[in-house]
Structure formats: structure tokens, C-alpha cells
Coordinates of C-alpha atoms in Angstrom, one line a residue:
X1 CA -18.5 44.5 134.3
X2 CA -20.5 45.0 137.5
X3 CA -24.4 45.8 138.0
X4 CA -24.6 48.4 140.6
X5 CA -27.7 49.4 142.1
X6 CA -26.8 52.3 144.4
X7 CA -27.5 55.9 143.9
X8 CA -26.8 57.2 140.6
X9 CA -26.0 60.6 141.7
X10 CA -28.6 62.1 139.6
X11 CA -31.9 63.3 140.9
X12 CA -35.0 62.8 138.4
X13 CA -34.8 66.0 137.1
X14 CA -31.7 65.6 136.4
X15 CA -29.6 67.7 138.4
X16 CA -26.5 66.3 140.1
X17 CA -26.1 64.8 143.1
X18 CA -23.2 64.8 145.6
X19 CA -23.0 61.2 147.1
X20 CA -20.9 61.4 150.5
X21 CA -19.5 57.8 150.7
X22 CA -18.3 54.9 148.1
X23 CA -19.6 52.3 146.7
X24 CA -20.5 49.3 148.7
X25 CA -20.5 45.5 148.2
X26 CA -23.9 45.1 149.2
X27 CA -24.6 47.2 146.3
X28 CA -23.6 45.2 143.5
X29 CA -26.2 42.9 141.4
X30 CA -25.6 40.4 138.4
X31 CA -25.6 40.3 134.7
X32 CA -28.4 37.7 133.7
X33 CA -27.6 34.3 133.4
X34 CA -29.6 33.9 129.6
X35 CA -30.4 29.7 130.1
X36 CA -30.2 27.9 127.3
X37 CA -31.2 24.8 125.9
X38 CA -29.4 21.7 126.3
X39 CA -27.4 19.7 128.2
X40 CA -27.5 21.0 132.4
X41 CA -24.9 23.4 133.0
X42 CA -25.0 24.9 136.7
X43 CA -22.8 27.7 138.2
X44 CA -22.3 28.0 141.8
X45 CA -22.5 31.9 143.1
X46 CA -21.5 32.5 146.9
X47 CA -24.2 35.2 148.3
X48 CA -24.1 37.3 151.2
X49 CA -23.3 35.4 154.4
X50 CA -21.3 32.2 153.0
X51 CA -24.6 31.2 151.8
X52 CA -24.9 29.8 147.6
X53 CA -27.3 30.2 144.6
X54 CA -27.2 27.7 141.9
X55 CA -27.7 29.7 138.6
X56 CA -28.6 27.5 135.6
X57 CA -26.7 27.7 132.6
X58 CA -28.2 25.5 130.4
X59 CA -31.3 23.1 131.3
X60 CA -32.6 20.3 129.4
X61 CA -35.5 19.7 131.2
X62 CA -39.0 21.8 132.9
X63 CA -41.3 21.3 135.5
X64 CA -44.6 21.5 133.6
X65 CA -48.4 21.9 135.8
X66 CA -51.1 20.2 134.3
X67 CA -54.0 22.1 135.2
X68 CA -56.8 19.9 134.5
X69 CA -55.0 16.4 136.1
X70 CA -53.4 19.4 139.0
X71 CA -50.4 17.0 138.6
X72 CA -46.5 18.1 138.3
X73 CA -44.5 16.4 135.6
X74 CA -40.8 16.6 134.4
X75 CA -41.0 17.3 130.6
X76 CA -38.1 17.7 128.3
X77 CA -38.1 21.0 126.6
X78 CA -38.0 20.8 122.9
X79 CA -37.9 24.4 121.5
X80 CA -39.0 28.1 122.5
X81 CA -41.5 28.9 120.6
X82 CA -43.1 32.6 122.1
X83 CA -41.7 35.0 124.8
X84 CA -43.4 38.2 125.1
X85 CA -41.6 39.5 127.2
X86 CA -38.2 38.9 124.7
X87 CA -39.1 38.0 121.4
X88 CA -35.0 37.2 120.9
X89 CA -35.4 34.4 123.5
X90 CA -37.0 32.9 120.8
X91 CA -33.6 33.1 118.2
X92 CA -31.6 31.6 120.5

């Protein structure tokens, strides 16, 4: 199923709006990709203009700051342990 983000043909109050044209592919989004855990799985998306994203799957390792050393490491990721902004991230 597609994400559209055009006009919903409702105005705030909602009352009805008549929209005067169709839908256009310019206007469609993406589900999220929900990464997991384990072993790097990558999907290729073509954008607008030929142009690709990579969208990752599943990942098996971070980039991780330290902030008092101000150096960049790569870290394997063990386990999710809090989201606040999805606690379910967590179950997975």
C-alpha cells in the first residue's frame, strides 16, 4: 500500500474539499523500513531523477561518538535496551 502525502481533500474543519487534478508520483512517500538487528541486509530504492537510497534492513553494527575521547568508533550493537520515542522497538 502507498503513502501519499498530497491533499486529503478535507479542510481542518472538516468540510470537504474538491481537488481539481489526480494524484501525482511526486506525491507518494514510503512505509518505514523498521531495521533490525543482525546480519546487514540493504535494499536499493531508485528516487527521483535515476538517482538511489540504500535503505537498511537489518544492521549489525553502529557508529558510536565518544564524547569525552571526541573519537568515532564502529561498535557492534548488542541489544535495544530504551526508545522513547517507540517503546516496541524495544520487543523486537
Amino acid at each position: 500500500m502507498a503513502v501519499w502525502h498530497g491533499e486529503k481533500g478535507r479542510k481542518p474543519t472538516g468540510g470537504l474539499i474538491r481537488i481539481a487534478r489526480k494524484k501525482k508520483k511526486y506525491e507518494l512517500g514510503s512505509l518505514p523500513t523498521h531495521t533490525r538487528i543482525g546480519k546487514e541486509k540493504k535494499k536499493i530504492v531508485r528516487t527521483r531523477g535515476g538517482k538511489t537510497k540504500i535503505r537498511a534492513l537489518s544492521v549489525e553494527f553502529a557508529n558510536v561518538l565518544d564524547p569525552e575521547t571526541k573519537t568515532v568508533k564502529k561498535v557492534k550493537i548488542l541489544d535495544a535496551i530504551e526508545n522513547k520515542a517507540n517503546p516496541h522497538f524495544v520487543r523486537r
